[in-house]
XYZ file of C-alpha atoms in Angstrom:
352
model
C 0.000 0.000 0.000
C 1.338 3.414 -0.899
C 1.931 5.949 1.844
C 1.420 9.677 1.431
C 3.670 11.870 3.564
C 2.579 15.521 3.648
C 5.181 18.246 3.929
C 4.585 21.993 3.703
C 6.130 22.254 0.246
C 5.212 19.061 -1.567
C 3.618 15.693 -1.100
C 6.850 13.668 -1.193
C 7.266 9.943 -1.609
C 10.690 8.460 -0.982
C 10.036 4.834 -0.089
C 11.294 1.663 -1.730
C 8.419 0.923 -4.123
C 9.256 1.669 -7.701
C 5.879 3.116 -8.688
C 4.220 6.063 -6.937
C 1.155 8.050 -7.940
C -0.882 11.161 -7.273
C -4.431 11.920 -8.382
C -5.315 15.256 -6.721
C -7.455 13.517 -4.069
C -6.088 15.818 -1.340
C -8.360 18.545 -2.733
C -5.643 21.229 -2.464
C -2.776 20.386 -4.811
C -2.712 21.790 -8.331
C 0.664 22.048 -10.112
C 4.283 22.553 -9.106
C 4.864 25.235 -11.724
C 4.314 25.978 -15.385
C 5.801 27.211 -18.636
C 4.103 29.386 -21.237
C 0.534 30.644 -21.318
C -0.888 28.241 -18.761
C -3.791 29.650 -16.764
C -6.303 28.816 -14.026
C -4.894 25.624 -12.455
C -7.488 24.182 -10.071
C -8.196 21.024 -8.108
C -11.790 20.112 -8.990
C -14.387 17.374 -8.903
C -16.789 16.631 -11.754
C -16.788 19.716 -13.994
C -18.698 20.518 -17.205
C -19.979 16.952 -17.301
C -16.475 15.452 -17.070
C -15.841 13.138 -14.127
C -12.355 12.396 -12.764
C -10.657 9.291 -14.123
C -9.478 8.172 -10.680
C -11.329 8.971 -7.470
C -13.357 12.155 -7.013
C -10.795 14.892 -7.825
C -8.723 15.912 -10.851
C -6.626 18.788 -12.173
C -7.928 21.353 -14.628
C -5.745 23.905 -16.415
C -6.335 26.244 -19.332
C -4.338 27.833 -22.119
C -4.955 31.561 -22.532
C -4.052 33.369 -24.676
C -3.595 30.683 -27.326
C 0.099 30.848 -28.191
C 2.736 28.122 -28.130
C 2.607 24.868 -26.163
C 2.276 25.596 -22.428
C 3.264 22.985 -19.892
C 1.946 22.117 -16.436
C 4.576 20.733 -14.042
C 2.853 17.742 -12.427
C 5.782 15.894 -10.816
C 9.427 16.554 -9.978
C 11.980 13.763 -9.621
C 15.012 14.813 -7.572
C 18.161 13.100 -6.267
C 18.884 11.430 -9.598
C 22.047 9.542 -10.488
C 23.668 8.551 -13.755
C 22.232 5.549 -15.604
C 18.695 5.786 -14.232
C 15.406 5.415 -16.134
C 12.226 7.176 -15.030
C 8.852 6.306 -16.570
C 6.069 8.847 -16.150
C 2.410 8.516 -17.148
C -0.732 10.566 -16.705
C -4.323 10.497 -17.950
C -5.600 13.389 -20.047
C -9.166 14.008 -21.136
C -9.499 14.490 -24.896
C -12.686 14.162 -26.974
C -11.278 15.461 -30.286
C -9.846 12.479 -32.228
C -6.848 13.266 -34.461
C -7.020 16.991 -33.774
C -6.315 19.626 -31.161
C -6.776 20.145 -28.290
C -4.674 17.226 -27.053
C -1.944 16.441 -24.526
C 1.270 14.490 -24.205
C 3.886 13.899 -21.504
C 7.105 15.911 -21.669
C 10.092 16.605 -19.460
C 12.933 19.006 -18.763
C 16.006 19.032 -16.540
C 16.337 21.421 -13.603
C 18.724 21.917 -10.735
C 18.032 19.624 -7.796
C 16.827 22.487 -5.583
C 14.902 24.734 -8.000
C 12.085 23.431 -10.174
C 11.884 26.776 -11.999
C 15.440 26.511 -13.361
C 15.883 25.135 -16.870
C 18.692 22.772 -17.846
C 17.412 21.685 -21.249
C 14.749 19.410 -22.680
C 14.433 15.825 -21.477
C 12.177 15.126 -24.487
C 8.891 13.228 -24.267
C 6.564 10.798 -25.983
C 5.516 11.092 -29.614
C 1.925 9.970 -29.007
C -0.856 12.374 -28.089
C -4.063 11.627 -26.213
C -6.355 9.629 -28.519
C -9.451 11.816 -28.447
C -11.791 9.146 -27.071
C -12.149 10.458 -23.520
C -9.657 9.661 -20.778
C -6.414 8.355 -22.272
C -3.065 7.534 -20.690
C 0.208 8.864 -22.152
C 3.624 7.632 -20.961
C 7.307 8.197 -21.605
C 10.561 6.795 -20.237
C 13.216 9.413 -19.474
C 16.867 8.574 -18.873
C 19.787 10.262 -17.180
C 21.874 8.648 -19.912
C 20.557 11.395 -22.180
C 23.438 13.472 -23.482
C 22.305 16.792 -22.000
C 21.690 15.518 -18.434
C 24.297 16.810 -15.999
C 25.119 15.252 -12.644
C 22.997 16.771 -9.894
C 20.078 17.676 -12.135
C 16.440 16.744 -11.475
C 13.596 15.846 -13.869
C 10.504 18.034 -14.250
C 7.582 15.969 -15.567
C 5.104 18.004 -17.566
C 1.674 17.745 -19.134
C 2.158 19.548 -22.441
C -0.904 21.221 -23.995
C -1.669 21.492 -27.705
C -4.527 23.838 -28.553
C -6.020 24.797 -31.887
C -4.939 28.220 -33.124
C -8.630 28.954 -33.711
C -9.464 28.446 -30.036
C -11.548 28.463 -27.998
C -9.737 30.909 -25.745
C -9.351 29.777 -23.055
C -8.974 26.100 -24.014
C -9.668 23.951 -20.932
C -7.867 20.675 -20.124
C -8.391 17.929 -17.537
C -5.586 15.751 -16.106
C -5.640 12.906 -13.595
C -3.592 10.086 -12.027
C 0.077 10.814 -12.648
C 2.278 7.768 -12.024
C 6.072 7.681 -11.800
C 8.197 4.540 -11.841
C 11.752 5.233 -10.716
C 14.595 3.758 -8.632
C 13.926 3.775 -4.898
C 16.896 6.082 -4.282
C 15.208 9.076 -5.953
C 12.594 11.417 -4.501
C 9.325 11.931 -6.378
C 7.580 15.212 -5.561
C 3.912 15.763 -6.379
C 1.677 18.823 -5.931
C 0.348 19.427 -2.436
C 0.121 22.285 0.013
C 2.452 24.663 -1.775
C 4.966 26.864 -0.021
C 7.422 29.126 -1.783
C 8.209 32.746 -2.520
C 4.956 34.716 -2.733
C 6.468 38.177 -3.371
C 5.998 39.095 -7.038
C 9.021 41.417 -6.969
C 11.387 38.590 -6.057
C 13.571 36.759 -8.555
C 12.177 33.365 -7.572
C 8.506 34.371 -7.232
C 6.228 31.324 -7.415
C 2.714 32.339 -8.534
C 1.365 28.943 -7.419
C 2.641 29.142 -3.840
C 0.031 29.677 -1.150
C 2.415 29.996 1.812
C 5.573 32.094 1.924
C 8.488 29.969 3.124
C 11.036 32.765 3.445
C 12.971 31.685 0.356
C 12.523 34.904 -1.682
C 15.627 36.114 -3.495
C 15.656 39.781 -4.505
C 17.526 41.490 -7.353
C 20.968 42.892 -6.663
C 20.004 46.168 -8.338
C 19.527 47.701 -11.778
C 22.039 47.182 -14.551
C 22.304 47.838 -18.285
C 22.290 45.046 -20.845
C 25.829 46.138 -21.751
C 26.987 45.500 -18.188
C 25.366 42.060 -18.226
C 26.905 41.104 -21.564
C 30.343 42.724 -21.678
C 33.502 40.848 -20.802
C 36.959 40.885 -22.359
C 37.730 37.451 -20.922
C 36.995 34.561 -23.282
C 36.822 32.253 -20.275
C 36.381 28.489 -20.353
C 34.052 28.523 -23.353
C 33.141 31.762 -25.118
C 32.811 35.081 -23.274
C 30.399 34.133 -20.490
C 28.757 36.935 -18.542
C 30.490 37.925 -15.295
C 26.994 38.040 -13.749
C 26.032 34.424 -14.468
C 23.451 33.126 -11.928
C 22.894 36.596 -10.473
C 19.484 38.291 -10.435
C 19.250 41.820 -11.862
C 16.754 44.354 -13.173
C 17.355 45.694 -16.681
C 15.474 47.451 -19.486
C 15.209 47.231 -23.255
C 12.935 47.290 -26.295
C 11.487 44.043 -27.640
C 13.051 43.458 -31.081
C 11.918 39.882 -31.843
C 9.617 37.162 -30.449
C 9.399 33.411 -30.829
C 6.044 32.635 -32.534
C 5.594 29.347 -30.632
C 7.125 29.955 -27.207
C 7.146 32.917 -24.788
C 10.769 33.789 -25.561
C 11.879 37.177 -26.866
C 14.827 39.533 -27.382
C 15.318 42.984 -25.876
C 17.827 45.666 -26.792
C 18.655 49.029 -25.185
C 20.446 50.744 -28.074
C 22.470 50.088 -31.219
C 25.929 49.959 -29.684
C 27.831 46.746 -29.003
C 26.640 44.416 -26.212
C 23.169 45.975 -26.093
C 20.961 42.910 -26.797
C 19.920 39.919 -24.699
C 17.601 36.889 -25.000
C 14.775 36.305 -22.494
C 13.974 32.588 -22.234
C 10.898 30.861 -20.867
C 8.908 33.831 -19.596
C 6.120 32.232 -17.537
C 3.234 34.532 -18.479
C 2.123 36.519 -21.523
C 5.239 38.011 -23.141
C 5.459 41.683 -24.161
C 4.714 42.923 -27.677
C 7.198 43.955 -30.336
C 8.289 47.557 -29.876
C 7.459 47.713 -26.179
C 10.214 49.086 -23.967
C 10.129 47.080 -20.750
C 11.854 46.809 -17.399
C 12.327 43.197 -16.341
C 13.835 41.383 -13.363
C 15.390 37.988 -14.075
C 18.348 35.705 -13.468
C 21.368 35.872 -15.775
C 22.132 32.442 -17.184
C 24.694 31.002 -19.593
C 23.354 28.316 -21.951
C 26.193 26.929 -24.072
C 27.759 30.428 -23.958
C 24.511 32.169 -24.941
C 23.849 34.782 -22.271
C 20.143 34.847 -21.456
C 17.671 35.973 -18.832
C 15.595 33.216 -17.178
C 13.062 32.842 -14.345
C 11.593 36.296 -14.975
C 8.527 36.721 -12.766
C 7.159 39.965 -14.214
C 7.921 43.052 -16.259
C 6.597 46.597 -16.580
C 5.994 48.447 -19.843
C 7.672 51.847 -20.073
C 6.494 52.742 -23.591
C 5.259 51.118 -26.803
C 5.636 51.593 -30.555
C 9.417 51.845 -30.370
C 11.708 50.805 -33.211
C 15.325 49.640 -33.192
C 17.645 50.139 -36.144
C 19.577 47.014 -37.163
C 23.349 47.103 -36.871
C 25.209 46.418 -40.130
C 27.684 43.549 -39.833
C 29.442 41.039 -42.098
C 29.388 37.255 -42.004
C 33.006 37.357 -40.877
C 31.880 38.913 -37.599
C 30.084 35.664 -36.735
C 32.845 33.121 -37.391
C 33.666 30.907 -34.397
C 34.174 32.250 -30.883
C 35.218 35.808 -31.667
C 34.790 39.007 -29.696
C 33.222 40.601 -32.786
C 30.450 37.990 -32.663
C 29.984 38.304 -28.919
C 29.510 42.062 -29.305
C 26.340 41.555 -31.365
C 24.912 38.532 -29.527
C 21.087 38.763 -29.412
C 21.087 42.098 -31.227
C 19.051 43.041 -34.285
C 21.582 43.005 -37.140
C 21.647 43.283 -40.923
C 24.028 41.588 -43.357
C 24.180 43.171 -46.824
C 25.136 41.706 -50.199
C 24.834 38.072 -49.138
C 25.305 35.661 -52.040
């Protein structure tokens, strides 16, 4: 028989059985976090004529606005070691055969102590929910994957696929997540959620209901130039001297990813004035908006980026940024000339 041990942060299961499960029967748990335009997570009973697959409770989430493929974090596997396989399954409700909306299971790597950090994709299954009602989707993840680093944890996600034509919001139902993993790991499920509840903090958790004193605040305001500039090539290729620090900075949105809430900001046309914002957890700003944003500086394969941004403020809109003229030679290998224009809006003329 499975045992549920309730802690203030998560419902955590660390016993010897290989398979553990959670089906929202506590009536309080929702999700551990999210990515993209995920809205309105709630622990509910029968809703809109849809009954839970297992027991009397289930999770509902929505996508709004419709943009990209948002993800609900429904389990977190920590204390991993090399050479381990983790199989995760959940049931999703889908009554639209061979079309959106649908769901599948996905994963990403994080640090072992911060579910909101991002260490790369852990991939996921290729099959979507079948569209015949409740359907189970599963995938086996492995720490043998090339981009897993020692000490990283696995974030298990329900990934949502909505139709571009709506409805907005598109509502989803999820139930009975099961994780099969070695007994040495810790499997964390949603429960009474504690975390940083201050929206001005770098590690603000919008799903936390109790403040646990863990809030980390920005070290101050800084220009994009000061984040980006270094004359030291370093171990790889000109990493920021502020890596893993939290700062507030400003810039104008010059480009957006059409599928994910990632975007670029720039605070001028001089060198070192652009930076990439990855994985913003809410609705991203619009092109031409000048914003002030607080986030953590992160190096991803020598790409300097801002991550874990909780919020931003709009200073003005309708702004334009002139592209900087460069040559293809400026972008060859690890060169200071390429680092100077990283994440900036540039133009290359007379390309053959």
